[in-house]
Amino acid sequence: MNNSESITHRDRFLRACKCESTDRPPIWMMRQAGRSLPEYRALKEGYKFTELVQNPELAAEVTLQPIRRFGYDAAVIFSDILVISEAMGQPYELLEQGGVKVDFALNSKADVDKLDPSRVLDHIAYTPEAIRVVRKELGDERAIIGFAGSPWTLASFMVEGGSSRDNLRSRALLYSEPKLFHALLEKITEATIIYLKAQIEAGADVIQLFDSQGGTLAPNKFWEVSGRWMQQIIAAIGGTVPTIVFARNVHHNWNKVVQTGASALGIDWGIRLSDVCKEIPAHVAVQGNLDPALLIAEPEAAIGETQTILEEMRGRDGFIFNLGHGVPPNADINAIMAITKTVQNFK
Ligand code: CP3
């Protein structure tokens, strides 16, 4: 690329998503706000998490904080995957000690019957509105990433009643009442399509689906319970914007993740990117996958591992630098900065 000066951050990001070559890999970080930024913590003093999410001006402010500090190529809209379950009739809150909790866990057919996907647009108009506010501030210089949870990942939170290590209850329900579980996945899928179309209409350049619980499913269940619903969502948004699917710990099923139709795969830190690239077609971009533990380690170590990933991916069209999962709450800002600069200065 000879005229790299004139490329906007947004161009660079979108080209990487579409598997085209760029001068250097674009960078953003999953859960870039997290709880690690002092400016985020200061804002959190005055508001609950859900209040920040539901206020478009405040959500836009939190979205922009990491862009101002680190100059990422893309801004991920500040929201949560649980806004959809809340809109359908199951409220949630953040726990002081970490983790999330929904008001009541789904337990019966009556609970699932009560969920109403058609409430989504009225209830979560704040996220598309926040996207509009962010666009005004960012102009066309940087990409905006909209997102939603995958139907399986959201369903597991709704059935477990909050974060769970292994989703034992959800998996048991899935085996014993497949029709009920199917009805739940169908409702979430319907709501997610409405929600994501509104985000795209408001100006989201890219959509990421977070299937962070995908790896808790038995391998032979992944397509039926997670993959095919993501495929349905991606088909419904119809190639209007590139899509990224982050399916965590699904290393045995890359062909199924590719089958969702995603433009790019978000890769967790449990596998080498070059090994994933051997198993997926060249037209599918990859995003990842620095171990988030490096954000609380010595910055020199973080720089070293970042360089290893950059070298490993040198010359592969369609590579986006990211963490292999979210920013830990106690991340060291110096480590984040060191990693970011290493990617931004890569030649
Ligand atoms: O820059 C950003 O922060 C992006 C916005 C974003 C958030 N959540 C904000 C958030 C995104 C993309 C998510 C996705 C999300 N939320 C996922 C999928 C990705 C993943 O990390 O696996 C999941 C499973 C959730 C559900 C959720 N939300 C959990 C489990 C938690 C608690 C986490 C914890 O460590 O306690 C949240 C809270 C949450 N969502 C925070 C943020 C910034 C922490 C807020 C705070 O404590 O102030």
GROMACS .gro file of C-alpha atoms and ligand atoms in nm:
model
  395
    1MET     CA    1   0.000   0.000   0.000
    2ASN     CA    2   0.188   0.318  -0.108
    3ASN     CA    3  -0.047   0.601  -0.004
    4SER     CA    4  -0.103   0.485   0.354
    5GLU     CA    5  -0.124   0.848   0.471
    6SER     CA    6  -0.463   0.896   0.310
    7ILE     CA    7  -0.621   0.579   0.448
    8THR     CA    8  -0.865   0.646   0.728
    9HIS     CA    9  -0.879   0.418   1.031
   10ARG     CA   10  -1.222   0.312   0.911
   11ASP     CA   11  -1.093   0.213   0.563
   12ARG     CA   12  -0.813   0.016   0.722
   13PHE     CA   13  -1.055  -0.165   0.951
   14LEU     CA   14  -1.312  -0.241   0.682
   15ARG     CA   15  -1.046  -0.361   0.439
   16ALA     CA   16  -0.912  -0.602   0.699
   17CYS     CA   17  -1.267  -0.732   0.767
   18LYS     CA   18  -1.312  -0.791   0.395
   19CYS     CA   19  -0.981  -0.976   0.380
   20GLU     CA   20  -0.803  -0.710   0.177
   21SER     CA   21  -0.446  -0.605   0.251
   22THR     CA   22  -0.373  -0.304   0.471
   23ASP     CA   23  -0.055  -0.115   0.558
   24ARG     CA   24  -0.067  -0.249   0.916
   25PRO     CA   25  -0.326  -0.459   1.099
   26PRO     CA   26  -0.606  -0.250   1.249
   27ILE     CA   27  -0.653  -0.272   1.625
   28TRP     CA   28  -0.939  -0.251   1.873
   29MET     CA   29  -0.984  -0.434   2.201
   30MET     CA   30  -1.269  -0.650   2.309
   31ARG     CA   31  -1.452  -0.478   2.597
   32GLN     CA   32  -1.229  -0.181   2.545
   33ALA     CA   33  -1.400   0.019   2.820
   34GLY     CA   34  -1.396  -0.254   3.083
   35ARG     CA   35  -1.336  -0.122   3.429
   36SER     CA   36  -0.972  -0.041   3.373
   37LEU     CA   37  -0.995   0.318   3.253
   38PRO     CA   38  -0.999   0.586   3.525
   39GLU     CA   39  -1.230   0.803   3.314
   40TYR     CA   40  -1.478   0.513   3.294
   41ARG     CA   41  -1.456   0.453   3.670
   42ALA     CA   42  -1.512   0.824   3.736
   43LEU     CA   43  -1.828   0.822   3.526
   44LYS     CA   44  -1.944   0.500   3.695
   45GLU     CA   45  -1.934   0.681   4.035
   46GLY     CA   46  -2.248   0.870   3.939
   47TYR     CA   47  -2.446   0.605   3.750
   48LYS     CA   48  -2.534   0.238   3.749
   49PHE     CA   49  -2.405   0.032   3.456
   50THR     CA   50  -2.754   0.000   3.307
   51GLU     CA   51  -2.804   0.378   3.336
   52LEU     CA   52  -2.487   0.436   3.133
   53VAL     CA   53  -2.600   0.183   2.872
   54GLN     CA   54  -2.951   0.329   2.844
   55ASN     CA   55  -2.847   0.692   2.808
   56PRO     CA   56  -2.728   0.754   2.448
   57GLU     CA   57  -2.511   1.054   2.540
   58LEU     CA   58  -2.337   0.869   2.824
   59ALA     CA   59  -2.305   0.546   2.625
   60ALA     CA   60  -2.146   0.748   2.343
   61GLU     CA   61  -1.906   0.909   2.591
   62VAL     CA   62  -1.793   0.566   2.723
   63THR     CA   63  -1.757   0.442   2.364
   64LEU     CA   64  -1.528   0.733   2.281
   65GLN     CA   65  -1.307   0.719   2.594
   66PRO     CA   66  -1.076   0.441   2.469
   67ILE     CA   67  -1.061   0.599   2.122
   68ARG     CA   68  -0.936   0.927   2.267
   69ARG     CA   69  -0.682   0.755   2.486
   70PHE     CA   70  -0.552   0.487   2.248
   71GLY     CA   71  -0.660   0.592   1.897
   72TYR     CA   72  -0.810   0.255   1.800
   73ASP     CA   73  -0.925   0.204   1.442
   74ALA     CA   74  -1.276   0.107   1.550
   75ALA     CA   75  -1.510   0.206   1.833
   76VAL     CA   76  -1.722  -0.070   1.986
   77ILE     CA   77  -2.053   0.072   2.093
   78PHE     CA   78  -2.099   0.066   2.470
   79SER     CA   79  -2.388  -0.166   2.552
   80ASP     CA   80  -2.425  -0.526   2.668
   81ILE     CA   81  -2.548  -0.853   2.523
   82LEU     CA   82  -2.812  -0.866   2.801
   83VAL     CA   83  -3.010  -0.566   2.669
   84ILE     CA   84  -3.201  -0.809   2.446
   85SER     CA   85  -3.316  -1.038   2.725
   86GLU     CA   86  -3.407  -0.731   2.927
   87ALA     CA   87  -3.611  -0.589   2.641
   88MET     CA   88  -3.792  -0.920   2.602
   89GLY     CA   89  -3.894  -0.912   2.969
   90GLN     CA   90  -3.607  -1.039   3.187
   91PRO     CA   91  -3.419  -0.752   3.364
   92TYR     CA   92  -3.056  -0.784   3.483
   93GLU     CA   93  -2.805  -0.613   3.707
   94LEU     CA   94  -2.429  -0.611   3.762
   95LEU     CA   95  -2.307  -0.755   4.090
   96GLU     CA   96  -2.064  -0.558   4.307
   97GLN     CA   97  -1.833  -0.859   4.331
   98GLY     CA   98  -1.829  -0.902   3.952
   99GLY     CA   99  -2.051  -1.099   3.717
  100VAL     CA  100  -2.411  -1.035   3.619
  101LYS     CA  101  -2.743  -1.161   3.750
  102VAL     CA  102  -3.084  -1.163   3.585
  103ASP     CA  103  -3.395  -1.102   3.799
  104PHE     CA  104  -3.523  -1.456   3.751
  105ALA     CA  105  -3.380  -1.757   3.568
  106LEU     CA  106  -3.595  -1.907   3.290
  107ASN     CA  107  -3.744  -2.225   3.424
  108SER     CA  108  -4.053  -2.329   3.230
  109LYS     CA  109  -4.247  -2.303   2.908
  110ALA     CA  110  -4.454  -2.028   3.067
  111ASP     CA  111  -4.136  -1.821   3.122
  112VAL     CA  112  -4.034  -1.860   2.757
  113ASP     CA  113  -4.388  -1.790   2.632
  114LYS     CA  114  -4.387  -1.457   2.817
  115LEU     CA  115  -4.079  -1.328   2.633
  116ASP     CA  116  -4.177  -1.082   2.362
  117PRO     CA  117  -3.925  -1.011   2.080
  118SER     CA  118  -4.144  -0.736   1.935
  119ARG     CA  119  -4.067  -0.514   2.236
  120VAL     CA  120  -3.706  -0.484   2.125
  121LEU     CA  121  -3.720  -0.171   1.911
  122ASP     CA  122  -3.913   0.035   2.163
  123HIS     CA  123  -3.700  -0.080   2.454
  124ILE     CA  124  -3.352  -0.056   2.310
  125ALA     CA  125  -3.373   0.240   2.078
  126TYR     CA  126  -3.099   0.385   2.304
  127THR     CA  127  -2.825   0.176   2.138
  128PRO     CA  128  -2.896   0.289   1.777
  129GLU     CA  129  -2.929   0.642   1.917
  130ALA     CA  130  -2.588   0.612   2.088
  131ILE     CA  131  -2.443   0.498   1.752
  132ARG     CA  132  -2.579   0.819   1.592
  133VAL     CA  133  -2.417   1.032   1.864
  134VAL     CA  134  -2.084   0.849   1.824
  135ARG     CA  135  -2.095   0.894   1.447
  136LYS     CA  136  -2.139   1.268   1.487
  137GLU     CA  137  -1.826   1.284   1.702
  138LEU     CA  138  -1.614   1.042   1.500
  139GLY     CA  139  -1.715   1.156   1.153
  140ASP     CA  140  -1.613   0.901   0.892
  141GLU     CA  141  -1.263   0.863   1.027
  142ARG     CA  142  -1.315   0.549   1.238
  143ALA     CA  143  -1.535   0.242   1.211
  144ILE     CA  144  -1.818   0.176   1.455
  145ILE     CA  145  -1.871  -0.184   1.566
  146GLY     CA  146  -2.224  -0.281   1.665
  147PHE     CA  147  -2.280  -0.613   1.837
  148ALA     CA  148  -2.508  -0.868   1.999
  149GLY     CA  149  -2.466  -1.195   2.183
  150SER     CA  150  -2.518  -1.517   1.990
  151PRO     CA  151  -2.858  -1.673   2.061
  152TRP     CA  152  -2.698  -1.966   2.247
  153THR     CA  153  -2.474  -1.743   2.460
  154LEU     CA  154  -2.765  -1.519   2.557
  155ALA     CA  155  -2.997  -1.817   2.615
  156SER     CA  156  -2.744  -1.969   2.854
  157PHE     CA  157  -2.735  -1.649   3.063
  158MET     CA  158  -3.116  -1.643   3.066
  159VAL     CA  159  -3.144  -2.003   3.181
  160GLU     CA  160  -2.853  -1.999   3.428
  161GLY     CA  161  -2.968  -1.668   3.577
  162GLY     CA  162  -2.623  -1.513   3.522
  163SER     CA  163  -2.263  -1.604   3.447
  164SER     CA  164  -2.186  -1.975   3.471
  165ARG     CA  165  -1.865  -2.169   3.419
  166ASP     CA  166  -2.008  -2.462   3.227
  167ASN     CA  167  -2.380  -2.393   3.158
  168LEU     CA  168  -2.476  -2.727   3.306
  169ARG     CA  169  -2.839  -2.630   3.361
  170SER     CA  170  -2.879  -2.489   3.009
  171ARG     CA  171  -2.723  -2.798   2.854
  172ALA     CA  172  -2.949  -3.027   3.058
  173LEU     CA  173  -3.257  -2.828   2.954
  174LEU     CA  174  -3.143  -2.844   2.594
  175TYR     CA  175  -3.125  -3.224   2.604
  176SER     CA  176  -3.446  -3.283   2.799
  177GLU     CA  177  -3.666  -3.016   2.641
  178PRO     CA  178  -3.530  -2.951   2.291
  179LYS     CA  179  -3.856  -2.797   2.166
  180LEU     CA  180  -3.865  -2.544   2.448
  181PHE     CA  181  -3.499  -2.456   2.396
  182HIS     CA  182  -3.556  -2.421   2.024
  183ALA     CA  183  -3.846  -2.180   2.092
  184LEU     CA  184  -3.618  -1.972   2.315
  185LEU     CA  185  -3.341  -1.959   2.051
  186GLU     CA  186  -3.596  -1.862   1.789
  187LYS     CA  187  -3.726  -1.569   1.996
  188ILE     CA  188  -3.375  -1.443   2.070
  189THR     CA  189  -3.282  -1.472   1.701
  190GLU     CA  190  -3.589  -1.272   1.597
  191ALA     CA  191  -3.516  -0.998   1.851
  192THR     CA  192  -3.145  -0.989   1.758
  193ILE     CA  193  -3.220  -0.942   1.388
  194ILE     CA  194  -3.447  -0.644   1.462
  195TYR     CA  195  -3.190  -0.495   1.698
  196LEU     CA  196  -2.892  -0.537   1.462
  197LYS     CA  197  -3.080  -0.396   1.163
  198ALA     CA  198  -3.150  -0.086   1.373
  199GLN     CA  199  -2.781  -0.060   1.465
  200ILE     CA  200  -2.679  -0.083   1.098
  201GLU     CA  201  -2.937   0.174   0.998
  202ALA     CA  202  -2.798   0.406   1.266
  203GLY     CA  203  -2.447   0.378   1.120
  204ALA     CA  204  -2.273   0.064   1.252
  205ASP     CA  205  -2.003  -0.033   0.996
  206VAL     CA  206  -1.945  -0.385   1.125
  207ILE     CA  207  -2.143  -0.627   1.342
  208GLN     CA  208  -1.979  -0.866   1.586
  209LEU     CA  209  -2.162  -1.165   1.733
  210PHE     CA  210  -2.026  -1.280   2.068
  211ASP     CA  211  -2.060  -1.654   2.113
  212SER     CA  212  -1.841  -1.658   2.421
  213GLN     CA  213  -2.027  -1.963   2.553
  214GLY     CA  214  -2.004  -2.158   2.223
  215GLY     CA  215  -1.730  -2.383   2.359
  216THR     CA  216  -1.944  -2.511   2.646
  217LEU     CA  217  -2.156  -2.707   2.396
  218ALA     CA  218  -2.069  -3.065   2.301
  219PRO     CA  219  -1.904  -3.051   1.956
  220ASN     CA  220  -2.191  -3.234   1.786
  221LYS     CA  221  -2.439  -2.979   1.923
  222PHE     CA  222  -2.256  -2.662   1.815
  223TRP     CA  223  -2.421  -2.622   1.476
  224GLU     CA  224  -2.775  -2.706   1.584
  225VAL     CA  225  -2.770  -2.492   1.898
  226SER     CA  226  -2.538  -2.204   1.812
  227GLY     CA  227  -2.397  -2.196   1.457
  228ARG     CA  228  -2.720  -2.219   1.258
  229TRP     CA  229  -2.883  -1.933   1.454
  230MET     CA  230  -2.584  -1.709   1.390
  231GLN     CA  231  -2.605  -1.809   1.023
  232GLN     CA  232  -2.970  -1.703   1.024
  233ILE     CA  233  -2.883  -1.363   1.175
  234ILE     CA  234  -2.598  -1.304   0.927
  235ALA     CA  235  -2.822  -1.402   0.635
  236ALA     CA  236  -3.095  -1.165   0.760
  237ILE     CA  237  -2.860  -0.865   0.775
  238GLY     CA  238  -2.786  -0.966   0.420
  239GLY     CA  239  -2.427  -0.864   0.352
  240THR     CA  240  -2.500  -0.498   0.428
  241VAL     CA  241  -2.193  -0.479   0.655
  242PRO     CA  242  -1.906  -0.720   0.737
  243THR     CA  243  -1.966  -0.951   1.032
  244ILE     CA  244  -1.729  -1.094   1.292
  245VAL     CA  245  -1.813  -1.410   1.488
  246PHE     CA  246  -1.625  -1.465   1.815
  247ALA     CA  247  -1.694  -1.826   1.910
  248ARG     CA  248  -1.482  -1.897   2.215
  249ASN     CA  249  -1.327  -2.244   2.263
  250VAL     CA  250  -1.485  -2.386   1.950
  251HIS     CA  251  -1.151  -2.507   1.816
  252HIS     CA  252  -1.288  -2.842   1.698
  253ASN     CA  253  -1.549  -2.682   1.472
  254TRP     CA  254  -1.389  -2.409   1.256
  255ASN     CA  255  -1.573  -2.531   0.946
  256LYS     CA  256  -1.902  -2.476   1.129
  257VAL     CA  257  -1.800  -2.128   1.241
  258VAL     CA  258  -1.708  -2.046   0.879
  259GLN     CA  259  -2.047  -2.184   0.770
  260THR     CA  260  -2.221  -1.905   0.965
  261GLY     CA  261  -2.118  -1.678   0.677
  262ALA     CA  262  -1.907  -1.448   0.897
  263SER     CA  263  -1.663  -1.221   0.713
  264ALA     CA  264  -1.414  -1.260   0.999
  265LEU     CA  265  -1.359  -1.496   1.291
  266GLY     CA  266  -1.266  -1.362   1.635
  267ILE     CA  267  -1.019  -1.609   1.786
  268ASP     CA  268  -0.962  -1.670   2.157
  269TRP     CA  269  -0.613  -1.701   2.303
  270GLY     CA  270  -0.625  -2.081   2.339
  271ILE     CA  271  -0.499  -2.157   1.986
  272ARG     CA  272  -0.234  -2.026   1.746
  273LEU     CA  273  -0.374  -1.795   1.478
  274SER     CA  274  -0.155  -1.962   1.214
  275ASP     CA  275  -0.312  -2.300   1.300
  276VAL     CA  276  -0.662  -2.154   1.257
  277CYS     CA  277  -0.560  -2.003   0.922
  278LYS     CA  278  -0.466  -2.350   0.794
  279GLU     CA  279  -0.823  -2.465   0.854
  280ILE     CA  280  -1.025  -2.177   0.715
  281PRO     CA  281  -1.061  -2.034   0.362
  282ALA     CA  282  -0.837  -1.741   0.265
  283HIS     CA  283  -1.135  -1.509   0.210
  284VAL     CA  284  -1.229  -1.525   0.579
  285ALA     CA  285  -1.049  -1.267   0.795
  286VAL     CA  286  -0.915  -1.345   1.142
  287GLN     CA  287  -0.912  -1.131   1.453
  288GLY     CA  288  -0.719  -1.195   1.772
  289ASN     CA  289  -0.579  -1.319   1.993
  290LEU     CA  290  -0.343  -1.183   2.260
  291ASP     CA  291  -0.376  -1.345   2.603
  292PRO     CA  292  -0.561  -1.086   2.818
  293ALA     CA  293  -0.336  -1.184   3.113
  294LEU     CA  294  -0.062  -0.980   2.941
  295LEU     CA  295  -0.259  -0.669   3.032
  296ILE     CA  296  -0.173  -0.727   3.395
  297ALA     CA  297   0.182  -0.849   3.329
  298GLU     CA  298   0.504  -0.655   3.266
  299PRO     CA  299   0.464  -0.430   2.958
  300GLU     CA  300   0.784  -0.583   2.807
  301ALA     CA  301   0.619  -0.925   2.805
  302ALA     CA  302   0.306  -0.779   2.646
  303ILE     CA  303   0.515  -0.613   2.373
  304GLY     CA  304   0.703  -0.939   2.303
  305GLU     CA  305   0.389  -1.148   2.267
  306THR     CA  306   0.225  -0.879   2.052
  307GLN     CA  307   0.525  -0.886   1.817
  308THR     CA  308   0.506  -1.265   1.800
  309ILE     CA  309   0.144  -1.246   1.682
  310LEU     CA  310   0.218  -0.967   1.434
  311GLU     CA  311   0.507  -1.165   1.282
  312GLU     CA  312   0.302  -1.484   1.273
  313MET     CA  313   0.032  -1.304   1.072
  314ARG     CA  314   0.265  -1.097   0.851
  315GLY     CA  315   0.143  -1.105   0.492
  316ARG     CA  316  -0.198  -1.262   0.565
  317ASP     CA  317  -0.467  -1.042   0.410
  318GLY     CA  318  -0.751  -0.988   0.652
  319PHE     CA  319  -0.600  -0.969   0.998
  320ILE     CA  320  -0.731  -0.756   1.284
  321PHE     CA  321  -0.531  -0.733   1.605
  322ASN     CA  322  -0.735  -0.788   1.922
  323LEU     CA  323  -0.730  -0.960   2.256
  324GLY     CA  324  -0.827  -1.326   2.281
  325HIS     CA  325  -1.106  -1.219   2.521
  326GLY     CA  326  -1.212  -0.910   2.718
  327VAL     CA  327  -0.997  -0.650   2.894
  328PRO     CA  328  -0.960  -0.759   3.260
  329PRO     CA  329  -1.090  -0.502   3.513
  330ASN     CA  330  -0.744  -0.462   3.670
  331ALA     CA  331  -0.561  -0.416   3.338
  332ASP     CA  332  -0.255  -0.190   3.352
  333ILE     CA  333  -0.301   0.110   3.125
  334ASN     CA  334   0.072   0.113   3.049
  335ALA     CA  335   0.050  -0.242   2.916
  336ILE     CA  336  -0.255  -0.151   2.701
  337MET     CA  337  -0.068   0.150   2.566
  338ALA     CA  338   0.249  -0.053   2.497
  339ILE     CA  339   0.051  -0.316   2.303
  340THR     CA  340  -0.143  -0.054   2.110
  341LYS     CA  341   0.171   0.137   2.006
  342THR     CA  342   0.343  -0.186   1.900
  343VAL     CA  343   0.059  -0.260   1.659
  344GLN     CA  344   0.020   0.099   1.541
  345ASN     CA  345   0.394   0.126   1.463
  346PHE     CA  346   0.421  -0.214   1.295
  347LYS     CA  347   0.568  -0.205   0.946
  348CP3     O1  348  -1.598  -0.144   2.516
  348CP3     C1  349  -1.681  -0.215   2.571
  348CP3     O2  350  -1.688  -0.231   2.692
  348CP3     C2  351  -1.776  -0.286   2.477
  348CP3     C3  352  -1.909  -0.315   2.522
  348CP3     C4  353  -1.934  -0.456   2.578
  348CP3     C5  354  -1.972  -0.482   2.711
  348CP3     N1  355  -2.010  -0.612   2.720
  348CP3     C6  356  -1.975  -0.384   2.819
  348CP3     C7  357  -1.963  -0.434   2.956
  348CP3     C8  358  -1.942  -0.576   2.509
  348CP3     C9  359  -1.903  -0.604   2.366
  348CP3    C10  360  -1.992  -0.674   2.600
  348CP3    C11  361  -2.023  -0.812   2.561
  348CP3    C12  362  -2.065  -0.908   2.663
  348CP3     N2  363  -2.136  -0.887   2.778
  348CP3    C13  364  -2.041  -1.047   2.652
  348CP3    C14  365  -1.975  -1.116   2.536
  348CP3    C15  366  -1.830  -1.101   2.535
  348CP3    C16  367  -1.754  -1.158   2.651
  348CP3     O3  368  -1.691  -1.079   2.720
  348CP3     O4  369  -1.754  -1.279   2.668
  348CP3    C17  370  -2.094  -1.107   2.766
  348CP3    C18  371  -2.087  -1.254   2.801
  348CP3    C19  372  -2.157  -1.005   2.844
  348CP3    C20  373  -2.233  -1.021   2.970
  348CP3    C21  374  -2.166  -0.947   3.078
  348CP3     N3  375  -2.166  -0.810   3.089
  348CP3    C22  376  -2.091  -1.000   3.186
  348CP3    C23  377  -2.065  -1.147   3.209
  348CP3    C24  378  -2.049  -0.890   3.263
  348CP3    C25  379  -1.978  -0.891   3.395
  348CP3    C26  380  -1.833  -0.912   3.374
  348CP3    C27  381  -1.752  -0.900   3.502
  348CP3     O5  382  -1.631  -0.920   3.487
  348CP3     O6  383  -1.804  -0.873   3.609
  348CP3    C28  384  -2.092  -0.772   3.198
  348CP3    C29  385  -2.067  -0.636   3.242
  348CP3    C30  386  -2.001  -0.545   3.146
  348CP3     N4  387  -2.037  -0.531   3.016
  348CP3    C31  388  -1.897  -0.453   3.175
  348CP3    C32  389  -1.874  -0.381   3.057
  348CP3    C33  390  -1.781  -0.264   3.036
  348CP3    C34  391  -1.832  -0.430   3.311
  348CP3    C35  392  -1.900  -0.309   3.367
  348CP3    C36  393  -1.855  -0.263   3.502
  348CP3     O7  394  -1.827  -0.343   3.590
  348CP3     O8  395  -1.852  -0.141   3.517
   0.00000   0.00000   0.00000
